[in-house]
Short mmCIF file of C-alpha atoms in Angstrom, two decimals:
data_model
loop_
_atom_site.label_atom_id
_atom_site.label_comp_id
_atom_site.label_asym_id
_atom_site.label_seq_id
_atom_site.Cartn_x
_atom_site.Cartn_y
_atom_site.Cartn_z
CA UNK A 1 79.79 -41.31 45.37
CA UNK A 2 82.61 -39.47 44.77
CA UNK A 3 81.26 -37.71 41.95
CA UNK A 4 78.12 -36.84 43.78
CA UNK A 5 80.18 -35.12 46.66
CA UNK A 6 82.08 -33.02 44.29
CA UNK A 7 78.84 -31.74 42.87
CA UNK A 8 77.55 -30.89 45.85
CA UNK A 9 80.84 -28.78 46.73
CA UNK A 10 80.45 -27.21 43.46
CA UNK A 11 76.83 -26.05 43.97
CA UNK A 12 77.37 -24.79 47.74
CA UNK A 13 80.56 -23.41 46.43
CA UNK A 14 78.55 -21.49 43.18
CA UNK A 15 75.61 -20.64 45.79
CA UNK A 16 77.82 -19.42 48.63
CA UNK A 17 80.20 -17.31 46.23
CA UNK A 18 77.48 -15.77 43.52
CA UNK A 19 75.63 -14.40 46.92
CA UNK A 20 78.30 -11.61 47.75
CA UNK A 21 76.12 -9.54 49.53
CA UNK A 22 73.22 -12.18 50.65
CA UNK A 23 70.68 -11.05 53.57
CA UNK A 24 71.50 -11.77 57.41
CA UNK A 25 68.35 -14.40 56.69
CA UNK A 26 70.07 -16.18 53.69
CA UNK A 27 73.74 -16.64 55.40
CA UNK A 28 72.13 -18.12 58.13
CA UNK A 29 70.27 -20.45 55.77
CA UNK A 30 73.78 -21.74 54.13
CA UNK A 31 75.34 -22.44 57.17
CA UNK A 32 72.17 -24.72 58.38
CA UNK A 33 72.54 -26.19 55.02
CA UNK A 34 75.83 -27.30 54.94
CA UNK A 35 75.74 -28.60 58.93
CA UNK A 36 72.61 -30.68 57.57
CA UNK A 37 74.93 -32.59 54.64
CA UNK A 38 77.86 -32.77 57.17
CA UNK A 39 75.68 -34.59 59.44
CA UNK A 40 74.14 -36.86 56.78
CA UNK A 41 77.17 -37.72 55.75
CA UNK A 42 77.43 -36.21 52.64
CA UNK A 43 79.90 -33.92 53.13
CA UNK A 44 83.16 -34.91 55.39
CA UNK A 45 84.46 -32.79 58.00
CA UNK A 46 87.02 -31.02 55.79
CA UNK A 47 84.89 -30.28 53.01
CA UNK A 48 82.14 -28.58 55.54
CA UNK A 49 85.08 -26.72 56.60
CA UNK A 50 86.48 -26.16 53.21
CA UNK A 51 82.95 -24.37 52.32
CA UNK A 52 82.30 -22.57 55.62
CA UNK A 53 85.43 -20.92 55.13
CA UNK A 54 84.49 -19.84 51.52
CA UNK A 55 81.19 -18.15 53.30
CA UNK A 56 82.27 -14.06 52.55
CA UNK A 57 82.39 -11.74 55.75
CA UNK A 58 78.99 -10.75 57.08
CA UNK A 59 78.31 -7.37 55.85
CA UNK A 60 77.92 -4.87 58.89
CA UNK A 61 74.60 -3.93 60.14
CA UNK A 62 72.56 -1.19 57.76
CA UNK A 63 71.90 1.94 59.21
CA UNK A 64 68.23 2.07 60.34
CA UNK A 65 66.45 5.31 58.37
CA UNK A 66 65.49 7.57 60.95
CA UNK A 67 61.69 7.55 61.95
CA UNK A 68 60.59 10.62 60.96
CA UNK A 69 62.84 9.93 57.26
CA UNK A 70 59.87 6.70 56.31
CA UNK A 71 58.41 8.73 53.33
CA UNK A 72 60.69 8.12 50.79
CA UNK A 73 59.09 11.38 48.97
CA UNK A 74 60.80 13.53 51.93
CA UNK A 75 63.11 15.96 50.73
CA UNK A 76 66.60 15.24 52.03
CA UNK A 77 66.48 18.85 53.48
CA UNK A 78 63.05 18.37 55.10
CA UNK A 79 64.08 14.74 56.81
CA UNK A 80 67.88 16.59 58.24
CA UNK A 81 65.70 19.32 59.84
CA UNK A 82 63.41 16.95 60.84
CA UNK A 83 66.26 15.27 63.02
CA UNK A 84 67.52 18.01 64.75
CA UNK A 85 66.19 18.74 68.22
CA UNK A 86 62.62 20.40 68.17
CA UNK A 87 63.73 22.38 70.86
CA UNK A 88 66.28 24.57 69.33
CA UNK A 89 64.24 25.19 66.32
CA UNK A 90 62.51 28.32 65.63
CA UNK A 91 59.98 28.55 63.12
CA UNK A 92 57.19 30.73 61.58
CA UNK A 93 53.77 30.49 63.12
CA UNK A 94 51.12 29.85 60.70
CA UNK A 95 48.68 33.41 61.15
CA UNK A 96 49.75 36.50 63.03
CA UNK A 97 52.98 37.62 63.40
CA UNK A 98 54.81 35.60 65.83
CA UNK A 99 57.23 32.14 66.10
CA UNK A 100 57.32 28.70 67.24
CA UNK A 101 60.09 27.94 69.78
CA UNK A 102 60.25 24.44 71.08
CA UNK A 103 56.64 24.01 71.35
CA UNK A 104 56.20 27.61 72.43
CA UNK A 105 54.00 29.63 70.80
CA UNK A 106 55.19 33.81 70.80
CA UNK A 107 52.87 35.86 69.12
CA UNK A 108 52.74 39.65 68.71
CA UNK A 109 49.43 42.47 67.83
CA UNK A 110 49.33 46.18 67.58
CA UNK A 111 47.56 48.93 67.05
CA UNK A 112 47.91 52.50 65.99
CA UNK A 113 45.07 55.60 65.88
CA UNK A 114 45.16 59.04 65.28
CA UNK A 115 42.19 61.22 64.46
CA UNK A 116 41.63 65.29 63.37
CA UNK A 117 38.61 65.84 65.76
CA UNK A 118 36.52 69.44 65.73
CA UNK A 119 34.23 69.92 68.13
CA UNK A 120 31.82 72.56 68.46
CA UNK A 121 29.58 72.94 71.78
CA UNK A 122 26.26 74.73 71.01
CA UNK A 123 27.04 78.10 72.35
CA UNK A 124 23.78 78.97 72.98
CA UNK A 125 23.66 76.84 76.29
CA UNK A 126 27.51 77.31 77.16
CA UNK A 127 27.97 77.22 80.84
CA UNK A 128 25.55 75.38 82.16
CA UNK A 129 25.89 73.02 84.43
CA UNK A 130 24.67 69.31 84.14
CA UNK A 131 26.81 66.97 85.92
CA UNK A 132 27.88 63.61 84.76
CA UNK A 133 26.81 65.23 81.15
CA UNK A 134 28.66 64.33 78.19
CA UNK A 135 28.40 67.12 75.83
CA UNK A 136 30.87 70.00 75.90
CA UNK A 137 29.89 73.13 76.82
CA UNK A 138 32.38 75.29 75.80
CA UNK A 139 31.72 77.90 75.22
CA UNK A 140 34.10 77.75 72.10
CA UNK A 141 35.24 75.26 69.42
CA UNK A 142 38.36 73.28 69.78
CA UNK A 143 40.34 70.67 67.45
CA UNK A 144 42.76 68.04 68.24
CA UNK A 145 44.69 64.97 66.81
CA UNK A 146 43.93 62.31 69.18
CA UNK A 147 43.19 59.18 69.78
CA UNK A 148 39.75 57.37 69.27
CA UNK A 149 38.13 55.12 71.97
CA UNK A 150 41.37 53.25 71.88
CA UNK A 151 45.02 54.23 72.56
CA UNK A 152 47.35 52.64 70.95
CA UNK A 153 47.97 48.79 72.07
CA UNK A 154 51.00 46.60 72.08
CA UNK A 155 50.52 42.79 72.81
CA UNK A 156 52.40 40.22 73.50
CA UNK A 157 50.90 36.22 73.48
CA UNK A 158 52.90 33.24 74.78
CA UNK A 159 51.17 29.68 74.55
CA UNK A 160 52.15 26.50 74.56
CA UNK A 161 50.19 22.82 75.44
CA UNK A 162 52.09 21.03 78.89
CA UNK A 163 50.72 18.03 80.20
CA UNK A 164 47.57 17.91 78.33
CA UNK A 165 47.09 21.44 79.36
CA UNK A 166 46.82 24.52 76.94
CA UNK A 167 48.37 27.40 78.95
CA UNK A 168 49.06 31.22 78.11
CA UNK A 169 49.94 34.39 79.59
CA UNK A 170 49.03 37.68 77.14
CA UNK A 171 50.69 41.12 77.98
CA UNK A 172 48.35 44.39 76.55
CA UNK A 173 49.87 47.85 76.55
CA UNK A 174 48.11 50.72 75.43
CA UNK A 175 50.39 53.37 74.37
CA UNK A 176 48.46 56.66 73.40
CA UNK A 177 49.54 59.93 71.74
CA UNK A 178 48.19 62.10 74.19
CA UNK A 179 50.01 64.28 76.32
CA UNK A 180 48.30 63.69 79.74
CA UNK A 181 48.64 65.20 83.32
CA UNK A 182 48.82 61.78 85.42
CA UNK A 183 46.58 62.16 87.34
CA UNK A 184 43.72 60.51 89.42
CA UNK A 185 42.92 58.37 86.14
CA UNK A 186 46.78 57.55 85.39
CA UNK A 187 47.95 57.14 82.05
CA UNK A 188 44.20 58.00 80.58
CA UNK A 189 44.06 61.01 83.16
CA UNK A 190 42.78 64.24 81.20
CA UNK A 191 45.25 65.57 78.94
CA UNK A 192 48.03 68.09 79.44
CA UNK A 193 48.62 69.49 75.79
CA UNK A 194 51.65 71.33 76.91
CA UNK A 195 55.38 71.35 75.47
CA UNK A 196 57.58 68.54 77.03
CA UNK A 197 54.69 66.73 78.04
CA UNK A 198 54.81 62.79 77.76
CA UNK A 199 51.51 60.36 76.48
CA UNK A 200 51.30 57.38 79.05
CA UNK A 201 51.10 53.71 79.10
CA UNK A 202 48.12 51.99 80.37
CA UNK A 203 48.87 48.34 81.23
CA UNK A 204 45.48 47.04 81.58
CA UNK A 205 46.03 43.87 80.44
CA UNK A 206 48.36 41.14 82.76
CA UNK A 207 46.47 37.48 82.38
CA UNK A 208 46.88 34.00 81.96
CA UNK A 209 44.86 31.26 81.03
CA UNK A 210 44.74 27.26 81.77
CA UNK A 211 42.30 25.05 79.97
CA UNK A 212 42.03 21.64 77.79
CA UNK A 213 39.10 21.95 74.92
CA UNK A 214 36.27 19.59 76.83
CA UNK A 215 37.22 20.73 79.82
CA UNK A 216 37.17 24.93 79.86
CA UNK A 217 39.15 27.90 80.53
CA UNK A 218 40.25 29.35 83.79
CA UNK A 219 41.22 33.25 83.55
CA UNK A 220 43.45 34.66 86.32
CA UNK A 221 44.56 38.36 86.25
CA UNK A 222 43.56 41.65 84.87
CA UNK A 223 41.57 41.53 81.54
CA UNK A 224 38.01 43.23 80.31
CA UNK A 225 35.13 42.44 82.34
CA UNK A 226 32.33 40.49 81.48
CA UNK A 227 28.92 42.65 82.31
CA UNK A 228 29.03 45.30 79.75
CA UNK A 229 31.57 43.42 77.21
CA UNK A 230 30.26 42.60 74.12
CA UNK A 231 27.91 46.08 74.59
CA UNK A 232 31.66 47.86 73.46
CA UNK A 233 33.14 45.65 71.53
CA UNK A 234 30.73 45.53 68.78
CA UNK A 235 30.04 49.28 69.01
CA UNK A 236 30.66 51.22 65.98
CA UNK A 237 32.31 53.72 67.67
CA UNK A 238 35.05 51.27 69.00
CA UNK A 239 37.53 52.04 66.28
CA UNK A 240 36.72 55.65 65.76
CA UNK A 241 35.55 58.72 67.83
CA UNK A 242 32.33 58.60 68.75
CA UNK A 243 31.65 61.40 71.61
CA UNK A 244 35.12 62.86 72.41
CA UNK A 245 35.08 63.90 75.66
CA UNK A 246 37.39 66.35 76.96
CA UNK A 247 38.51 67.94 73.28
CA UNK A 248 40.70 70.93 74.29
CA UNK A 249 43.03 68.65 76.28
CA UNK A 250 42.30 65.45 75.07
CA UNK A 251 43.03 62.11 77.00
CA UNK A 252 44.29 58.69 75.63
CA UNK A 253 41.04 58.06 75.06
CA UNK A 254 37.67 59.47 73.60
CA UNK A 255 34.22 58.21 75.00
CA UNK A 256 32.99 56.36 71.92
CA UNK A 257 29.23 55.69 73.23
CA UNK A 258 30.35 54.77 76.90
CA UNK A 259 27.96 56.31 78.85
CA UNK A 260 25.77 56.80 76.15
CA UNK A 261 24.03 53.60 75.49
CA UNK A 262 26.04 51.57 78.07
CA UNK A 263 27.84 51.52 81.25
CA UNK A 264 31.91 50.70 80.43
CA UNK A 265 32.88 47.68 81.20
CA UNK A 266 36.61 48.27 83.00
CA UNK A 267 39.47 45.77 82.40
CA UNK A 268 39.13 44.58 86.04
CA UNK A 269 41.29 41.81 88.23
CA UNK A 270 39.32 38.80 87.97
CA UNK A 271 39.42 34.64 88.72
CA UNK A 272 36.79 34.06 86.11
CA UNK A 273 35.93 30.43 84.37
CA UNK A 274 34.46 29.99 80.22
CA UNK A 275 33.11 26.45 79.51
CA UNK A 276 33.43 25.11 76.25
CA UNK A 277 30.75 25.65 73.30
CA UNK A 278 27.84 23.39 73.25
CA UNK A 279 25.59 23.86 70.33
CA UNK A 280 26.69 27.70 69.58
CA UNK A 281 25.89 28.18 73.64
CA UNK A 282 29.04 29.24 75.33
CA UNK A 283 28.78 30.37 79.38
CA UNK A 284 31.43 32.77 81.80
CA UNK A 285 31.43 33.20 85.56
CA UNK A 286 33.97 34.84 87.57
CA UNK A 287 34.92 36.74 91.05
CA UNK A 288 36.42 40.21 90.55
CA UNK A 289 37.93 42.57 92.56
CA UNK A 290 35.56 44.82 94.46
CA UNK A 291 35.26 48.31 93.50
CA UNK A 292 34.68 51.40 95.69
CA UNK A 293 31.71 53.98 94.77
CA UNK A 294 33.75 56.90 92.85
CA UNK A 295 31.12 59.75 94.14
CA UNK A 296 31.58 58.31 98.03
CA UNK A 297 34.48 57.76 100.39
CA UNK A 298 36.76 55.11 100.75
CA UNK A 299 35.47 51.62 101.20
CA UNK A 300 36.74 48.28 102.32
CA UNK A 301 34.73 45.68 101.16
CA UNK A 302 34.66 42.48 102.47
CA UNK A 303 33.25 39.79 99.69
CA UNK A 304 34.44 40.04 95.96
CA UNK A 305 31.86 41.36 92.89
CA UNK A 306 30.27 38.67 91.03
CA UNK A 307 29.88 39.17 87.11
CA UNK A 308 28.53 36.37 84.65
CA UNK A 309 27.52 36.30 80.82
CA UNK A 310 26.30 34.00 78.35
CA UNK A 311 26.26 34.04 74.66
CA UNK A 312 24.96 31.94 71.43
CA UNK A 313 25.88 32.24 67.92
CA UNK A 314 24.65 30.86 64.99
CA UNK A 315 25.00 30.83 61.20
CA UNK A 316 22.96 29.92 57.94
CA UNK A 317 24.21 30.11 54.91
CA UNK A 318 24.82 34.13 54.46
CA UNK A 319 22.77 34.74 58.06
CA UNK A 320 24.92 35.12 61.23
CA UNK A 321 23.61 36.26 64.56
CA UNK A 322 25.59 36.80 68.22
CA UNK A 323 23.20 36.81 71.10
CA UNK A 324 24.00 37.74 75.01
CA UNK A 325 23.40 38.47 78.43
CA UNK A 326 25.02 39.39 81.42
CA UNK A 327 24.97 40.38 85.15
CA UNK A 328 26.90 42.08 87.62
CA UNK A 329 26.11 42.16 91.32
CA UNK A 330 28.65 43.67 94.02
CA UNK A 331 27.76 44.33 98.14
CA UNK A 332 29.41 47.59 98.67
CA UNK A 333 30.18 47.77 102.97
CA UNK A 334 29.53 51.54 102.96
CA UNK A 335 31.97 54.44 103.95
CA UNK A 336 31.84 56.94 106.61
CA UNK A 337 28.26 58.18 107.81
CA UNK A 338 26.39 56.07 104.70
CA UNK A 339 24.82 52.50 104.81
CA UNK A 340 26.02 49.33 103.03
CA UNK A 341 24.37 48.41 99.81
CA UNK A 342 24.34 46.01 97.07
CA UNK A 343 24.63 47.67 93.49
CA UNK A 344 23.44 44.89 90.72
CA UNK A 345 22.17 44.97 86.90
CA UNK A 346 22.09 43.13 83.31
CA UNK A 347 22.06 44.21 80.26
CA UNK A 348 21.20 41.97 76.66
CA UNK A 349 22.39 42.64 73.07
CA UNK A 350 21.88 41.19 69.60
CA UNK A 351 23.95 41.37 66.51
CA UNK A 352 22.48 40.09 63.01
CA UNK A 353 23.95 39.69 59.75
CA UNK A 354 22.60 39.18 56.62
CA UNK A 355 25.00 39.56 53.73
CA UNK A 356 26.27 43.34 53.37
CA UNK A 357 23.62 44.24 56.65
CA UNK A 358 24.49 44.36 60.20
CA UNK A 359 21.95 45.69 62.80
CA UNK A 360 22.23 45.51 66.29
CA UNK A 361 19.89 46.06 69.58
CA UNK A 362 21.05 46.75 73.22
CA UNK A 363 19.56 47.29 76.98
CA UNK A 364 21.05 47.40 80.42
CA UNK A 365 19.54 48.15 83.62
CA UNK A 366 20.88 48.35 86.71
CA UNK A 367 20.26 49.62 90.36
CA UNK A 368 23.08 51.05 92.49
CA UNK A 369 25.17 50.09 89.63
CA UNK A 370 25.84 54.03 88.76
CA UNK A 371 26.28 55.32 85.03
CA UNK A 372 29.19 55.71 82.56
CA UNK A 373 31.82 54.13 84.03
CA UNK A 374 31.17 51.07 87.16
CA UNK A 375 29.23 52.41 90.33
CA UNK A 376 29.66 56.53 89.52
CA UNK A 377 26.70 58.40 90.33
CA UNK A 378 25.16 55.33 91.96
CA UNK A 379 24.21 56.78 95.02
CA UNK A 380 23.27 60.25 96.59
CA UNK A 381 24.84 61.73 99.31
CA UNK A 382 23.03 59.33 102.09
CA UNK A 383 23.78 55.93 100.34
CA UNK A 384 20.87 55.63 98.69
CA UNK A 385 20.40 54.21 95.50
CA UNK A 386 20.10 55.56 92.51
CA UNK A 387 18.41 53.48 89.20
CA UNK A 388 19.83 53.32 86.03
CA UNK A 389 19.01 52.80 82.13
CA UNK A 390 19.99 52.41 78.84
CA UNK A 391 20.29 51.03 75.22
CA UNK A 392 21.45 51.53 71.70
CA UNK A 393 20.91 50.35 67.90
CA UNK A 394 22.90 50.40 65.60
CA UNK A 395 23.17 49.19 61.49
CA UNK A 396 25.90 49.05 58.90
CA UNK A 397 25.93 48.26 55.25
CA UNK A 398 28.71 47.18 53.33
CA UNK A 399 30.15 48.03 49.58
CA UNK A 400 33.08 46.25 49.01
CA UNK A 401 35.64 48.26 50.71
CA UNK A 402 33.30 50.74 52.11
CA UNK A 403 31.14 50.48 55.00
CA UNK A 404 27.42 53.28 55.84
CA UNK A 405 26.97 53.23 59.17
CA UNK A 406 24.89 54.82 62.09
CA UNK A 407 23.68 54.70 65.43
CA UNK A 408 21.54 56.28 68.34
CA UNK A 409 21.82 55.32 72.42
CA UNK A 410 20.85 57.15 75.73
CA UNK A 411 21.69 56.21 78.86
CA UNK A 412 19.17 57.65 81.88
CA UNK A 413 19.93 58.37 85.66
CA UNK A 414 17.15 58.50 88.27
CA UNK A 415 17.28 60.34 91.38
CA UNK A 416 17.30 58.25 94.51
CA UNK A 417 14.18 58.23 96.41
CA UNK A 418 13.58 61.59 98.20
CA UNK A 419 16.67 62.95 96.68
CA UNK A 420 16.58 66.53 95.06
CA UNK A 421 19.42 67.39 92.68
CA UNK A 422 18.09 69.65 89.43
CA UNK A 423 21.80 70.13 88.45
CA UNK A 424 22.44 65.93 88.75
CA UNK A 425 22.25 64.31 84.98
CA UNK A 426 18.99 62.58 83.70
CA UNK A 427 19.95 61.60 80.38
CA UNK A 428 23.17 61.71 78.07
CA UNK A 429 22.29 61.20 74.02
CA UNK A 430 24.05 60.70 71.05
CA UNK A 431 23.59 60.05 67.11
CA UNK A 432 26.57 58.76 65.22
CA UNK A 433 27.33 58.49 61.24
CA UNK A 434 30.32 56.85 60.26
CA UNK A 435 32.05 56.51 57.22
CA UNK A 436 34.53 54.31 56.35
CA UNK A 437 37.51 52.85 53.96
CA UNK A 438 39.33 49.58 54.45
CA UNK A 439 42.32 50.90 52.36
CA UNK A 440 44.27 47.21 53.30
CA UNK A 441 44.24 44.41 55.44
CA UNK A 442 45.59 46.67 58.02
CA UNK A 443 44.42 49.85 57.58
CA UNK A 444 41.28 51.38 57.87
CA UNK A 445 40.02 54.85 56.76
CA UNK A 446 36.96 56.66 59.03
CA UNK A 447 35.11 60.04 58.74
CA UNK A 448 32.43 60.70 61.31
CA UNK A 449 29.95 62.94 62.47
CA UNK A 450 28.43 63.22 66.29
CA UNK A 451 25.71 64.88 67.93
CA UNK A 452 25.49 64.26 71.67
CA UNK A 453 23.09 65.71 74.28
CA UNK A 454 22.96 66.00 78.22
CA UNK A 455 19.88 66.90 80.06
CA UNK A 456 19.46 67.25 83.70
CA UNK A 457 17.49 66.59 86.60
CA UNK A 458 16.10 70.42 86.02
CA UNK A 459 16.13 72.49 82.85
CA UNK A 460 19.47 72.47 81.87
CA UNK A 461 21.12 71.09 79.19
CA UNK A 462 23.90 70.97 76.85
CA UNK A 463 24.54 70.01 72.97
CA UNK A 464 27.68 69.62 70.83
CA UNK A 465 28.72 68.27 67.37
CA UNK A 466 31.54 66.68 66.59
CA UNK A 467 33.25 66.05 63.20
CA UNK A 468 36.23 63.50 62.94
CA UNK A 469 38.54 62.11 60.06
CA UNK A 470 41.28 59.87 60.64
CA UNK A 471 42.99 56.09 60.62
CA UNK A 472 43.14 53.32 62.71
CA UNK A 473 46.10 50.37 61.76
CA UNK A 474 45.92 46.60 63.21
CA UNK A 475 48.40 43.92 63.05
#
C-alpha cells in the first residue's frame, strides 16, 4: 500500500510540476483531483498538503485583445489607431475634398469662371425701344472679361447621421469678378467697371436638411427653387455665356438662356419636403416665401407660394433619360389702386442619352407668372394678367474630350386683355453654338457663339451677336 501511495505522489507530483504554465481550467482540475484521493483515502492529510503546496502560483489573468484587434491579419498600426477615441480622429473623406471628424462629415466645392465676351448689337436697329428685350442695342460693340451664368461659388457641406437621423447644413457663396454698383439687385446689381470698384458676394445659399433614406428629406432655408429647376440646370449655357446681358458693364452674372426659353428659377426661402425614389420616380413639395410683383408696388401677402416637381429617370444599357414637371402657384394680395390675383404655371422637360448624344425638349406656361425672372412683367398697369410662354431644345455630341453643341428657345409675353403697349416685349430669341474642351477633371475649355432677338408688342425690335471664349474650373 505503501508503494502504491508513493506512486501516486510521484505522478501528481510529475503532473503538477511538468504543467508550469497549465490553463485556469486544468489547475482547477488538479486540485479536485487530489481532494478526491484525500477523501478516498489514498492520500493522507500531509501528503494532500505536501502536493497542494507543490501546485506553482496561478499565472495572472491574460490581457483580453481589444475588440476591434480580433483579426489577427490587422496591422499593429491599424488595431493602435483603431483604439484611440473616434472622436479626436480626423481623417480623409473618401470623394471630394473634405474630412471626417468624429462622425462629422466637412466637405468643401468651388468654382471659378472667367470669359473674353464681344458683343456686337445690330446697329441697324440701335435705339429702339422694346422693353423686357434681351438683345443689346447699342448702338456700338463692347468686350469684357466676365463671368458666365455663374459667379464664382464657394461651398461649404457639414453632415453627419444623429439618432438615426442624416442631418446637414450647406453654406454657397458666389464670389464674382465683376465690379458692380450695389444696387437694387445687390451683389449681382449691374456692373460698375470703374477703378477701386469691388465684385460682390451673393450668399444665396443658407440650408439644412433632416431625413433617414425610407423616410425623406425635409429642406429648411434658402436654396434653388423647384418650378423652373432642372429647365437651368441642364441648359447648355449654364457653364458658359449664353446671352450676356448688360456687356459694357457687366454684372456677376450673364443671362445664359433665362428668359429665353425659361422663366429663372430664384434661390428662394423655402420649407420644402423630397420623398425617397420609388422605381426611378422621385416627388418635391414645399412652401416658399411669397414674392412681390417687380413691375407693381409693394405688397404684403398673406399665404406663402406653393411650388412642386416631380421627376423619373431611367437607364438601359448605354440609354439614359431624366423626365420632369413642375408647378408654381402664388395669391398675390395686390398693392395700391390694383386687385389681388393669383399668378400660377408649369413647365415639363426631357433629357435623353444615347451614347455620345444628348437631346433635350422644354415648355413652360404660365399666367400671371410674368417672364424672365419670377412675376416681372406679369401684369399691366391695372392688375391684370398677363400670359406667358416658352420652350427650348437643345443636343450635344461628344468626342472624347470634346463636346458639339447647340440650341434654340423663345420665351413669349401676351398683353393683358384690353391692354395696349406696342413698346411692351412679345418675344425674346436666341440660337446658341458651343464648343468645348475638358482639358482635366477640373477644367473645362468653351468657345461660343450667340444670336439673340427681341421683338415687341409693335414693330420694333432688336438683334445682337455675341462671341465668347473662356474657362470654367470645379472642385
Amino acid at each position: 500500500m505503501r508503494g502504491t501511495t508513493t506512486l501516486l505522489q510521484a505522478v501528481c507530483a510529475a503532473a503538477l510540476l511538468a504543467g508550469a504554465t497549465p490553463a485556469f481550467a486544468q489547475d482547477d482540475t488538479t486540485s479536485a483531483l487530489l481532494l478526491r484521493l484525500k477523501e478516498k483515502g489514498i492520500l493522507t492529510q500531509a501528503e494532500y498538503d505536501d502536493l497542494i503546496a507543490r501546485k506553482p502560483p496561478a499565472a495572472p489573468p491574460a490581457p483580453q485583445p481589444a475588440a476591434v484587434a480580433t483579426n489577427p491579419t490587422a496591422e499593429p498600426q491599424t488595431a493602435a489607431v483603431a483604439q484611440l477615441d473616434d472622436k479626436r480622429l480626423v481623417r480623409m473623406t473618401s470623394s471630394g475634398i473634405g474630412m471626417e471628424v468624429g462622425g462629422v462629415t466637412v466637405k468643401f466645392s468651388g468654382s471659378v469662371n472667367a470669359f473674353y465676351t464681344h458683343d456686337s448689337p445690330d446697329k441697324r436697329l440701335a435705339g429702339t425701344t422694346v422693353v423686357g428685350g434681351l438683345a443689346n442695342t447699342g448702338p456700338q460693340n463692347s468686350s469684357a472679361i466676365r463671368n458666365g451664368l455663374l459667379p464664382g461659388i464657394f461651398g461649404l457641406d457639414v453632415s453627419t447621421n444623429q439618432g438615426g437621423w442624416d442631418i446637414a447644413a450647406h453654406f454657397g457663396f458666389y464670389p464674382g469678378i465683376n465690379s458692380n454698383s450695389y444696387g437694387g439687385n445687390g451683389a449681382n446689381a449691374a456692373g460698375a467697371p470703374v477703378a477701386l470698384a469691388t465684385a460682390g458676394i451673393d450668399a444665396r445659399q443658407t440650408y439644412m436638411t433632416i431625413g433617414k433614406p425610407h423616410l425623406g428629406t425635409f429642406k429648411l432655408g434658402r436654396d434653388i427653387g423647384l418650378f423652373g429647376s432642372d429647365a437651368i440646370l441642364n441648359d447648355i449655357t449654364l457653364l458658359s455665356v449664353g446671352t450676356p446681358g448688360s456687356n459694357a458693364g457687366p454684372s456677376n452674372t450673364s443671362l445664359g438662356r433665362i428668359g429665353i426659353g425659361y422663366i429663372y428659377t430664384d434661390f428662394q426661402p423655402q420649407i420644402t419636403y423630397t420623398t425617397p425614389v420609388f422605381g426611378g420616380f422621385q416627388a418635391s413639395a414645399g412652401i416658399f416665401q411669397p414674392l412681390s410683383t417687380l413691375t407693381g408696388g409693394a405688397e404684403v401677402n398673406g399665404t406663402p407660394g406653393f411650388q412642386g416637381k416631380v421627376t423619373y429617370d431611367f437607364k438601359a444599357d448605354t440609354f439614359t433619360g431624366h423626365l420632369w414637371a413642375s408647378g408654381i402657384t402664388q395669391k398675390h394680395d395686390g398693392f395700391a389702386g390694383a386687385p389681388s390675383y393669383t399668378g400660377s404655371g408649369f413647365d415639363v422637360g426631357g433629357k435623353l442619352g444615347y451614347g455620345p448624344l444628348n437631346v433635350l425638349g422644354y415648355y413652360y406656361g404660365g399666367s400671371g407668372l410674368g417672364t424672365t425672372a419670377l412675376f416681372v412683367f406679369s401684369t399691366d398697369a391695372l392688375g391684370r394678367k398677363r400670359d406667358s410662354s416658352g420652350f427650348y431644345g437643345q443636343a450635344s455630341l461628344t468626342f472624347d474630350k470634346f463636346t458639339v453643341a447647340g440650341s434654340y428657345g423663345q420665351s413669349k409675353l401676351d398683353l393683358a386683355r384690353g391692354e395696349v403697349n406696342p413698346t411692351l416685349l412679345d418675344k425674346n430669341s436666341s440660337w446658341v453654338g458651343q464648343l468645348r474642351y475638358g482639358l482635366t477633371s477640373w477644367v473645362t475649355l468653351f468657345a461660343e457663339y450667340i444670336h439673340t432677338k427681341a421683338e415687341a408688342q409693335g414693330p420694333n425690335e432688336a438683334k445682337s451677336n455675341t462671341v465668347s471664349v473662356g474657362s470654367i474650373l470645379f472642385f
